[in-house]
Short mmCIF file of C-alpha atoms (C1' of nucleotides) in Angstrom, two decimals:
data_model
loop_
_atom_site.label_atom_id
_atom_site.label_comp_id
_atom_site.label_asym_id
_atom_site.label_seq_id
_atom_site.Cartn_x
_atom_site.Cartn_y
_atom_site.Cartn_z
CA MET A 47 0.01 0.10 -0.17
CA PHE A 48 1.10 3.51 -1.17
CA GLY A 49 0.60 7.02 0.70
CA LEU A 50 0.59 9.95 -0.93
CA VAL A 51 1.33 13.09 1.51
CA ASP A 52 0.74 16.60 -0.37
CA GLY A 53 1.13 20.10 1.42
CA ASN A 54 -2.15 21.87 0.92
CA ASN A 55 -1.49 25.24 -1.41
CA PHE A 56 2.28 24.67 -0.13
CA TYR A 57 3.83 27.95 -0.84
CA VAL A 58 0.74 30.15 0.49
CA SER A 59 0.98 27.78 3.38
CA CYS A 60 4.47 28.28 4.13
CA GLU A 61 3.95 32.14 3.91
CA ARG A 62 1.21 31.99 6.43
CA VAL A 63 3.14 30.28 8.90
CA PHE A 64 5.03 33.48 9.33
CA GLN A 65 2.33 36.07 8.31
CA PRO A 66 -0.75 35.36 10.22
CA ARG A 67 -2.36 38.36 8.69
CA LEU A 68 -2.65 36.23 5.60
CA ASP A 69 -4.98 33.84 7.25
CA GLY A 70 -8.62 34.05 5.94
CA CYS A 71 -8.19 36.25 2.85
CA PRO A 72 -7.10 35.56 -0.88
CA VAL A 73 -3.53 35.13 -1.21
CA VAL A 74 -1.58 33.90 -4.43
CA VAL A 75 2.48 33.36 -4.78
CA LEU A 76 4.09 34.45 -8.03
CA SER A 77 6.44 32.71 -9.99
CA ASN A 78 10.08 34.08 -10.99
CA ASN A 79 9.76 37.30 -12.37
CA ASP A 80 6.55 38.07 -10.70
CA GLY A 81 5.02 36.65 -14.00
CA ASN A 82 2.44 33.74 -13.25
CA VAL A 83 0.32 32.23 -10.10
CA VAL A 84 1.66 29.19 -8.63
CA SER A 85 -0.12 28.89 -5.50
CA ARG A 86 -3.33 29.94 -4.64
CA SER A 87 -5.26 30.20 -1.17
CA ALA A 88 -8.52 28.57 -1.00
CA GLU A 89 -9.88 31.89 -1.07
CA ALA A 90 -7.86 33.09 -4.34
CA LYS A 91 -9.19 29.73 -5.72
CA GLN A 92 -12.63 30.86 -5.02
CA LEU A 93 -12.24 33.91 -6.67
CA GLY A 94 -11.68 31.82 -9.89
CA ILE A 95 -7.97 32.67 -10.14
CA ALA A 96 -6.65 29.82 -12.27
CA MET A 97 -3.37 28.19 -11.74
CA GLY A 98 -0.40 29.37 -13.88
CA ALA A 99 -2.73 32.58 -14.37
CA PRO A 100 -0.67 35.67 -15.59
CA TYR A 101 -0.20 38.17 -12.51
CA PHE A 102 -1.29 41.28 -14.82
CA GLU A 103 -4.75 39.51 -15.44
CA VAL A 104 -5.58 38.79 -11.99
CA ARG A 105 -4.09 41.80 -10.26
CA ALA A 106 -7.07 44.16 -10.14
CA LEU A 107 -9.47 41.31 -8.86
CA LEU A 108 -7.35 40.55 -6.33
CA ARG A 109 -6.88 44.09 -5.10
CA ARG A 110 -10.79 44.52 -5.16
CA HIS A 111 -11.10 41.63 -2.54
CA GLN A 112 -8.24 42.60 -0.25
CA GLY A 113 -5.92 39.97 -1.36
CA HIS A 114 -2.13 39.49 -1.28
CA ALA A 115 0.27 38.63 -3.96
CA LEU A 116 3.88 37.51 -2.89
CA SER A 117 7.14 36.72 -5.11
CA SER A 118 8.22 33.31 -4.43
CA ASN A 119 10.91 32.70 -2.02
CA TYR A 120 12.47 29.30 -2.75
CA ALA A 121 14.92 29.71 0.35
CA LEU A 122 11.98 29.60 2.75
CA TYR A 123 9.79 26.84 0.70
CA GLY A 124 13.08 24.66 0.41
CA ASP A 125 13.65 24.70 4.19
CA MET A 126 10.04 24.26 5.25
CA SER A 127 9.83 21.31 2.79
CA ARG A 128 12.78 19.82 4.47
CA ARG A 129 11.04 20.16 7.77
CA VAL A 130 7.83 18.41 6.48
CA MET A 131 10.20 15.25 4.83
CA ALA A 132 11.81 14.93 8.07
CA ARG A 133 8.70 14.29 10.12
CA LEU A 134 7.27 11.97 7.33
CA ALA A 135 10.50 9.96 7.48
CA ASP A 136 9.89 9.63 11.28
CA GLN A 137 6.30 8.18 10.38
CA ALA A 138 6.73 5.86 7.62
CA PRO A 139 9.58 3.03 6.84
CA ALA A 140 10.40 4.32 3.57
CA VAL A 141 9.90 7.72 2.09
CA GLU A 142 10.28 9.02 -1.47
CA VAL A 143 10.37 12.51 -1.86
CA TYR A 144 8.40 13.29 -5.08
CA SER A 145 8.38 17.12 -5.18
CA ILE A 146 9.04 20.12 -3.12
CA ASP A 147 5.48 19.47 -1.43
CA GLU A 148 4.78 15.97 -1.93
CA ALA A 149 5.95 12.48 -0.83
CA PHE A 150 5.10 8.76 -1.45
CA LEU A 151 5.12 6.66 1.73
CA ASP A 152 5.66 2.82 1.84
CA LEU A 153 2.52 1.89 4.18
CA HIS A 154 3.14 -1.83 4.01
CA GLY A 155 2.56 -3.75 7.33
CA LEU A 156 1.99 -0.58 9.36
CA THR A 157 -1.41 -1.85 10.48
CA THR A 158 0.07 -4.65 12.34
CA TYR A 159 1.80 -2.17 14.92
CA CYS A 160 -0.17 1.06 14.61
CA GLY A 161 -3.66 0.38 14.40
CA SER A 162 -5.55 0.89 11.54
CA LEU A 163 -4.29 3.04 8.39
CA ASP A 164 -6.71 5.69 8.90
CA GLU A 165 -5.41 6.51 12.28
CA ARG A 166 -1.85 6.43 10.86
CA ALA A 167 -2.62 8.76 8.17
CA ARG A 168 -4.40 10.93 10.87
CA THR A 169 -1.62 10.82 13.07
CA ILE A 170 0.86 11.98 10.15
CA ARG A 171 -1.35 15.01 9.43
CA ARG A 172 -1.40 15.83 12.97
CA ASP A 173 2.13 15.71 13.49
CA VAL A 174 3.26 17.44 10.38
CA LEU A 175 0.93 20.30 10.97
CA ALA A 176 2.03 20.55 14.91
CA CYS A 177 5.63 20.46 14.00
CA THR A 178 5.72 22.67 10.81
CA GLY A 179 2.33 24.47 10.57
CA ILE A 180 1.95 22.91 6.97
CA PRO A 181 -1.52 21.54 6.49
CA THR A 182 -1.63 18.33 4.33
CA CYS A 183 -3.88 15.79 2.87
CA VAL A 184 -3.25 12.09 2.38
CA GLY A 185 -4.33 9.58 -0.08
CA MET A 186 -3.91 5.64 0.19
CA GLY A 187 -3.97 3.13 -2.72
CA PRO A 188 -2.33 -0.17 -4.04
CA THR A 189 -0.65 1.74 -6.70
CA LYS A 190 1.13 5.27 -6.83
CA THR A 191 -1.36 6.31 -9.57
CA LEU A 192 -4.46 5.35 -7.11
CA ALA A 193 -2.84 6.89 -4.13
CA LYS A 194 -2.63 10.17 -6.30
CA ALA A 195 -6.13 9.95 -7.35
CA ALA A 196 -7.18 9.57 -3.57
CA ASN A 197 -5.20 12.24 -2.43
CA ARG A 198 -6.77 14.64 -5.29
CA LEU A 199 -10.23 13.62 -3.88
CA ALA A 200 -9.30 14.13 -0.29
CA LYS A 201 -8.43 17.56 -0.97
CA LYS A 202 -11.53 18.21 -3.30
CA TYR A 203 -14.08 16.96 -0.91
CA PRO A 204 -13.81 18.69 2.83
CA GLU A 205 -16.09 16.09 4.31
CA LEU A 206 -13.37 13.48 3.73
CA GLN A 207 -11.44 15.40 6.20
CA GLY A 208 -7.91 15.39 4.10
CA LEU A 209 -7.92 11.50 4.00
CA LEU A 210 -9.02 8.90 1.58
CA ARG A 211 -8.18 5.15 1.20
CA LEU A 212 -8.70 3.22 -1.76
CA ASP A 213 -8.00 -0.46 -0.90
CA THR A 214 -11.16 -2.30 -1.89
CA GLU A 215 -12.76 -2.78 -5.36
CA SER A 216 -15.79 -0.60 -4.48
CA ARG A 217 -14.06 2.06 -3.06
CA ARG A 218 -11.92 2.20 -6.19
CA GLU A 219 -14.75 2.25 -8.47
CA ARG A 220 -16.53 5.01 -6.67
CA ALA A 221 -13.37 7.03 -6.39
CA LEU A 222 -12.59 6.68 -10.38
CA ARG A 223 -16.26 7.43 -11.18
CA ALA A 224 -15.92 10.73 -9.29
CA LEU A 225 -12.50 11.80 -10.53
CA PRO A 226 -12.55 13.64 -13.84
CA VAL A 227 -9.79 12.45 -16.68
CA ALA A 228 -8.16 15.64 -16.70
CA ASP A 229 -7.33 14.80 -12.75
CA VAL A 230 -5.45 11.64 -13.44
CA TRP A 231 -1.82 11.52 -12.80
CA GLY A 232 -0.26 11.42 -16.16
CA ILE A 233 -3.07 13.16 -18.20
CA GLY A 234 -2.30 16.57 -19.09
CA ARG A 235 -3.93 19.19 -21.48
CA GLN A 236 -3.44 17.25 -24.92
CA TYR A 237 -4.30 13.77 -23.55
CA ALA A 238 -7.50 15.24 -21.70
CA GLN A 239 -8.37 16.98 -25.23
CA LEU A 240 -8.07 13.68 -27.10
CA LEU A 241 -9.92 11.61 -24.56
CA ALA A 242 -12.82 14.11 -24.28
CA ALA A 243 -13.14 13.50 -28.28
CA HIS A 244 -13.44 9.84 -27.60
CA SER A 245 -16.41 10.62 -24.89
CA ILE A 246 -13.88 9.43 -22.11
CA GLY A 247 -14.40 11.91 -19.09
CA THR A 248 -14.01 10.05 -15.92
CA ALA A 249 -11.07 7.90 -14.50
CA TRP A 250 -13.45 5.08 -14.58
CA GLU A 251 -13.78 5.14 -18.21
CA LEU A 252 -10.07 5.59 -18.84
CA ALA A 253 -9.48 2.40 -16.81
CA GLY A 254 -11.85 0.69 -19.05
CA VAL A 255 -10.25 1.40 -22.59
CA SER A 256 -8.12 -1.61 -23.95
CA GLU A 257 -4.61 -1.79 -23.52
CA ALA A 258 -3.96 -1.80 -27.13
CA TRP A 259 -5.91 1.62 -27.30
CA ALA A 260 -4.10 3.04 -24.29
CA ARG A 261 -0.53 2.16 -25.87
CA LYS A 262 -1.57 3.69 -29.51
CA HIS A 263 -2.99 6.82 -28.06
CA LEU A 264 -1.26 7.65 -24.57
CA GLY A 265 2.36 7.71 -25.27
CA GLY A 266 3.03 3.77 -25.64
CA VAL A 267 4.22 1.87 -22.60
CA VAL A 268 3.39 5.02 -20.48
CA GLY A 269 -0.02 4.85 -21.38
CA TRP A 270 -0.15 1.03 -20.72
CA ARG A 271 1.16 1.45 -17.22
CA LEU A 272 -1.04 4.38 -16.64
CA ILE A 273 -4.39 1.86 -17.34
CA GLN A 274 -2.43 -1.04 -15.24
CA GLU A 275 -2.09 1.21 -12.21
CA LEU A 276 -5.73 2.77 -12.38
CA ARG A 277 -6.88 -0.94 -12.28
CA GLY A 278 -4.88 -1.69 -9.19
CA GLN A 279 -1.65 -3.21 -10.55
CA PRO A 280 1.57 -1.74 -9.67
CA CYS A 281 3.85 -0.84 -12.37
CA GLN A 282 6.15 1.47 -10.28
CA GLY A 283 7.74 0.87 -6.84
CA LEU A 284 8.74 3.20 -4.20
CA LEU A 285 11.97 4.79 -4.78
CA PRO A 286 13.35 5.93 -1.22
CA SER A 287 14.98 9.19 -0.97
CA GLU A 288 18.29 9.11 0.93
CA ASP A 289 18.27 11.81 3.79
CA GLY A 290 15.22 13.55 2.37
CA THR A 291 16.73 14.62 -0.72
CA LEU A 292 16.40 13.39 -4.53
CA ALA A 293 19.69 12.79 -6.40
CA ARG A 294 18.87 14.00 -9.92
CA ARG A 295 19.58 12.68 -13.18
CA SER A 296 19.85 16.05 -14.77
CA ILE A 297 20.11 19.60 -13.19
CA ARG A 298 18.88 22.73 -14.90
CA CYS A 299 19.12 26.52 -14.33
CA SER A 300 17.09 29.04 -16.40
CA ARG A 301 15.59 32.17 -16.08
CA SER A 302 13.44 34.89 -18.06
CA PHE A 303 15.42 38.37 -18.21
CA GLY A 304 13.94 41.35 -16.73
CA GLN A 305 14.22 42.84 -19.89
CA ARG A 306 14.71 41.82 -23.38
CA LEU A 307 18.44 41.14 -24.48
CA THR A 308 20.04 41.29 -27.72
CA ALA A 309 23.85 41.84 -26.99
CA PHE A 310 26.11 38.71 -26.95
CA GLU A 311 27.97 39.82 -23.74
CA ASP A 312 24.67 40.18 -21.94
CA LEU A 313 23.47 36.70 -22.86
CA TRP A 314 26.97 35.40 -21.91
CA GLY A 315 26.63 37.15 -18.55
CA ALA A 316 23.33 35.40 -17.93
CA VAL A 317 24.62 32.09 -19.10
CA THR A 318 27.61 32.12 -16.84
CA THR A 319 25.26 33.05 -14.04
CA TYR A 320 23.05 30.14 -14.60
CA LEU A 321 25.68 27.77 -15.21
CA SER A 322 27.68 28.59 -12.16
CA ARG A 323 24.33 27.85 -10.03
CA ALA A 324 23.92 24.58 -12.06
CA ALA A 325 27.50 23.51 -11.48
CA GLU A 326 27.20 24.33 -7.74
CA LYS A 327 24.22 22.16 -7.48
CA LEU A 328 26.07 19.34 -9.48
CA ARG A 329 29.12 19.28 -6.95
CA ALA A 330 26.63 19.50 -3.97
CA GLN A 331 25.16 16.09 -4.93
CA GLY A 332 28.68 14.73 -5.59
CA ASP A 333 28.55 14.35 -9.22
CA GLN A 334 30.07 15.21 -12.40
CA ALA A 335 28.52 16.04 -15.93
CA HIS A 336 29.08 14.41 -19.23
CA VAL A 337 26.55 16.45 -21.42
CA LEU A 338 25.86 19.94 -21.53
CA THR A 339 23.00 22.02 -23.05
CA VAL A 340 22.50 25.68 -23.55
CA PHE A 341 19.35 27.09 -24.92
CA LEU A 342 18.08 30.61 -25.85
CA SER A 343 14.26 31.54 -25.94
CA GLN A 344 12.32 34.34 -27.95
CA ASP A 345 9.30 35.57 -27.10
CA ARG A 346 6.67 32.76 -27.46
CA TYR A 347 3.75 35.36 -27.10
CA ASP A 348 4.77 37.22 -30.17
CA PRO A 349 2.68 36.53 -33.20
CA ARG A 350 5.27 37.76 -35.41
CA LEU A 351 7.67 34.90 -34.35
CA PRO A 352 6.92 31.63 -35.92
CA PRO A 353 8.02 28.47 -33.40
CA PRO A 354 10.26 27.05 -32.40
CA HIS A 355 10.87 29.54 -29.63
CA THR A 356 13.53 28.07 -28.10
CA ARG A 357 16.80 26.75 -29.64
CA SER A 358 19.25 24.72 -28.04
CA THR A 359 22.50 22.95 -28.70
CA THR A 360 24.14 19.98 -26.67
CA LEU A 361 27.75 18.87 -26.33
CA THR A 362 28.80 15.54 -25.11
CA LEU A 363 32.06 16.82 -23.23
CA PRO A 364 35.02 15.68 -25.11
CA GLY A 365 37.27 15.92 -22.31
CA GLY A 366 34.89 13.66 -20.07
CA PRO A 367 32.70 14.53 -17.27
CA THR A 368 33.47 17.47 -14.95
CA SER A 369 32.00 19.43 -12.14
CA HIS A 370 34.42 22.51 -12.68
CA THR A 371 32.60 25.60 -13.24
CA LEU A 372 35.28 26.99 -15.46
CA GLN A 373 35.77 24.26 -17.67
CA LEU A 374 32.11 23.95 -18.17
CA LEU A 375 32.07 27.50 -18.67
CA ALA A 376 34.52 27.38 -21.60
CA TYR A 377 32.48 24.73 -23.57
CA ALA A 378 29.12 26.70 -22.83
CA ARG A 379 30.82 29.73 -24.58
CA ARG A 380 31.19 27.59 -27.72
CA LEU A 381 27.72 26.65 -27.45
CA LEU A 382 26.34 29.91 -26.97
CA GLU A 383 28.71 31.19 -30.02
CA ARG A 384 26.69 28.42 -32.03
CA LEU A 385 23.59 29.44 -30.94
CA TYR A 386 23.45 33.17 -31.06
CA GLU A 387 22.10 35.19 -33.97
CA PRO A 388 22.54 39.05 -34.05
CA GLY A 389 19.54 40.97 -34.44
CA ARG A 390 17.26 38.47 -32.55
CA VAL A 391 15.61 39.44 -29.42
CA TYR A 392 15.90 36.81 -26.66
CA VAL A 393 13.75 36.87 -23.15
CA LYS A 394 15.18 34.09 -21.63
CA ALA A 395 18.35 31.52 -21.19
CA GLY A 396 19.31 28.53 -19.77
CA VAL A 397 21.61 25.51 -19.18
CA VAL A 398 21.09 21.82 -18.58
CA LEU A 399 23.61 19.50 -17.23
CA ASP A 400 23.03 15.76 -18.25
CA GLY A 401 24.69 12.41 -18.15
CA LEU A 402 25.55 12.69 -14.05
CA GLU A 403 27.63 10.38 -12.46
CA PRO A 404 30.00 10.30 -9.37
CA PRO A 405 33.90 10.96 -10.23
CA GLY A 406 36.00 8.63 -11.47
CA ARG A 407 33.40 5.75 -12.43
CA GLY A 408 34.10 4.19 -15.91
CA GLN A 409 35.55 7.13 -17.53
CA GLN A 410 36.67 6.62 -20.81
CA LEU A 411 40.26 7.95 -21.50
CA SER A 412 40.94 9.66 -24.68
CA LEU A 413 42.90 7.76 -27.24
CA PHE A 414 44.64 11.26 -28.10
CA ALA A 415 44.90 12.14 -24.37
CA PRO A 416 47.77 14.57 -24.71
CA ALA A 417 46.26 16.44 -27.57
CA ALA A 418 42.70 16.76 -25.90
CA PRO A 419 41.82 20.49 -25.65
CA ALA A 420 43.28 21.84 -22.43
CA LEU A 421 40.58 24.19 -21.78
CA VAL A 422 41.46 24.23 -18.05
CA PRO A 423 44.51 22.65 -16.60
CA ALA A 424 44.14 19.39 -14.78
CA PRO A 425 40.19 19.45 -14.72
CA GLU A 426 39.31 17.52 -11.73
CA ALA A 427 42.61 16.97 -10.01
CA GLY A 428 44.20 18.83 -7.13
CA ARG A 429 44.56 22.24 -7.55
CA ALA A 430 41.41 22.81 -9.71
CA GLN A 431 39.22 20.80 -7.62
CA GLN A 432 40.60 22.37 -4.29
CA LEU A 433 39.39 25.81 -6.26
CA MET A 434 35.90 24.57 -6.51
CA ARG A 435 35.70 23.48 -2.91
CA THR A 436 36.97 26.92 -1.84
CA LEU A 437 34.42 28.56 -3.96
CA ASP A 438 31.70 26.71 -2.69
CA ARG A 439 32.56 27.31 1.11
CA LEU A 440 32.93 30.96 0.45
CA ASN A 441 29.75 31.22 -1.30
CA ARG A 442 27.91 29.18 1.56
CA GLN A 443 29.72 31.30 3.96
CA PHE A 444 29.11 34.95 2.49
CA GLY A 445 26.25 34.19 0.58
CA ARG A 446 25.44 33.16 -3.05
CA GLY A 447 27.35 34.81 -5.57
CA ALA A 448 30.05 36.33 -3.17
CA VAL A 449 32.70 34.88 -5.23
CA ARG A 450 31.75 34.32 -9.09
CA PRO A 451 33.16 34.48 -12.78
CA ALA A 452 33.94 38.15 -13.92
CA ALA A 453 31.75 37.61 -17.16
CA THR A 454 28.66 38.06 -14.52
CA ASN A 455 29.30 41.52 -13.80
CA ILE A 456 28.81 44.11 -16.70
CA PRO A 457 30.30 47.35 -15.83
CA GLY A 458 28.17 50.17 -15.06
CA ARG A 459 25.06 47.80 -15.36
CA GLN A 460 23.59 47.38 -11.95
CA PRO A 461 21.54 45.57 -11.55
CA ALA A 462 22.55 43.17 -14.24
CA PRO A 463 20.57 43.54 -17.42
CA TRP A 464 19.18 39.99 -17.12
CA GLN A 465 17.94 40.39 -13.64
CA GLY A 466 14.26 39.66 -12.81
CA ASN A 467 11.64 41.13 -10.64
CA ALA A 468 10.71 40.14 -7.24
CA GLN A 469 8.84 43.10 -5.86
CA TYR A 470 6.82 41.21 -3.34
CA ARG A 471 9.64 38.69 -1.57
CA SER A 472 9.08 37.75 2.08
CA PRO A 473 12.15 37.19 4.29
CA ALA A 474 14.10 34.11 4.26
CA TYR A 475 12.83 33.41 8.19
CA THR A 476 14.05 30.11 8.43
CA THR A 477 17.68 30.35 6.47
CA ARG A 478 19.08 33.87 6.97
CA LEU A 479 19.76 35.08 10.48
CA GLU A 480 19.08 38.65 9.66
CA ASP A 481 15.69 37.58 8.77
CA LEU A 482 14.62 35.90 11.69
CA LEU A 483 11.20 36.62 12.77
CA LEU A 484 10.94 39.18 15.79
CA VAL A 485 8.18 38.98 18.33
CA ARG A 486 7.89 41.76 20.63
"C1'" DT D 22 3.49 47.13 -20.45
"C1'" DC D 23 3.01 42.62 -18.02
"C1'" DT D 24 3.19 35.66 -19.41
"C1'" DG D 25 8.00 30.69 -14.52
"C1'" DG D 26 11.34 26.96 -13.29
"C1'" DG D 27 13.14 22.29 -12.70
"C1'" DG D 28 12.43 17.93 -13.47
"C1'" DT D 29 11.12 13.02 -15.88
"C1'" DC D 30 10.53 9.83 -19.87
"C1'" DC D 31 9.65 9.03 -24.81
"C1'" DT D 32 10.27 9.10 -29.62
"C1'" DA D 33 12.38 10.40 -34.22
"C1'" DG D 34 15.78 11.04 -37.59
"C1'" DG D 35 20.21 11.12 -39.23
"C1'" DA D 36 25.17 9.55 -38.92
"C1'" DC D 37 27.64 5.74 -38.15
"C1'" DC D 38 28.88 0.81 -37.50
"C1'" DC D 39 28.73 -4.43 -38.86
"C1'" DT B 94 14.25 0.17 -62.90
"C1'" DC B 95 16.28 -2.22 -58.99
"C1'" DT B 96 19.28 -0.33 -53.99
"C1'" DG B 97 19.27 -4.99 -46.60
"C1'" DG B 98 18.78 -5.42 -41.96
"C1'" DG B 99 19.77 -4.49 -37.18
"C1'" DG B 100 22.26 -2.30 -34.00
"C1'" DT B 101 24.22 2.33 -31.09
"C1'" DC B 102 24.63 7.13 -30.34
"C1'" DC B 103 23.57 11.85 -30.80
"C1'" DT B 104 20.84 15.69 -30.85
"C1'" DA B 105 16.37 17.89 -30.74
"C1'" DG B 106 11.96 18.26 -29.23
"C1'" DG B 107 7.38 17.06 -27.16
"C1'" DA B 108 4.38 14.86 -23.72
"C1'" DC B 109 3.90 14.94 -18.77
"C1'" DC B 110 4.57 16.34 -13.64
"C1'" DC B 111 4.98 20.01 -9.40
#
DNA sequence: TCTGGGGTCCTAGGACCC
DNA sequence: TCTGGGGTCCTAGGACCC
């Protein structure tokens, strides 16, 4: 049996822990650059504010109802998430951290020692709320997909008191009949539209399609698995997370700019900033990357620009895997030169690190080793590695970006031209001493 | 005027191999 | 006029998730 625990309106709930004045009124949290709504309080949902709505479209409505909009504060949400996950790790034999606000639990055998599963789930909710201030819902089922479905319904119907267990045939049928197909885990906009055209409106009807049909229309083996899981046949196990963190298979850092950019050196400053951050994350998880991608995006809302709006270019690093910022930057510069076209107007850039593996494992030595491009001397060895360790330590101690590549600093341009907006940012209450909440 | 960021998995086409 | 079959790897892009 799987459990799925999910924080209610997670970002808004995090903000409310430290700002009780936000209780009871419509509150939204905005994406980077204060662009879109990414978290809504129940009151904001009631006003009809949609997930992902552009802020400029809902600003007036929110103001009319004495609502609040906040910039996203990932330092706060990340730390609150860590606290929630630590509570869950105490309550179940195995936990898979699935996202910043969600975790799958292994509930196998818990009934024997701890009363009924429902009692157990109630205890978990009470404990998380008491220790972190975050309200949650719990869904339970024999597959991950059914646990997700149960969680969705527990959120939707208050009379369930934040809790639903789908462990019998009749409960499964009742639940799936009540669940719109668009709310099924794995069904997005495109598939929901296609299913509607075939008169499939509920999860129950979706569970009834043939395996061949699912394979044909819902992404091959992915669709087949989805149907199996809805019927109660598990196709995915629990992937336990070590120490509450997730080892990533890829690391990405990208941002929309605060203004449109056309100059190469401005774009290079942005790419340098993002790649420095990505490499820092890479080293923090103890890996090296073998594949590097750089991408540039133009305005996808401009009707004069035909798609694709994003162009990317990828390189398998000829010198082998590395986690060295300066070496990665040397490659990234080449990729950006390949991508950049003078005269184009760019709104966003980003980098992706793939092919992650721990250092020293199965590395292929170049046949032409001495002639390999020596972009940075002795990449992972000795002094270079020490340099990165020292860089990371200084930035931990003195704040992100205290020591950084010179390309991220464009003389006479403060703030940097790619810097986004975050007008309504709350303090980092739990991770910056200066931001500690004062109670008088 | 203003439209996010960071992940996963899968597929398709081309280059190249035997 | 006719022009193999079966692989892998690389790159780019598209679906989905929160």
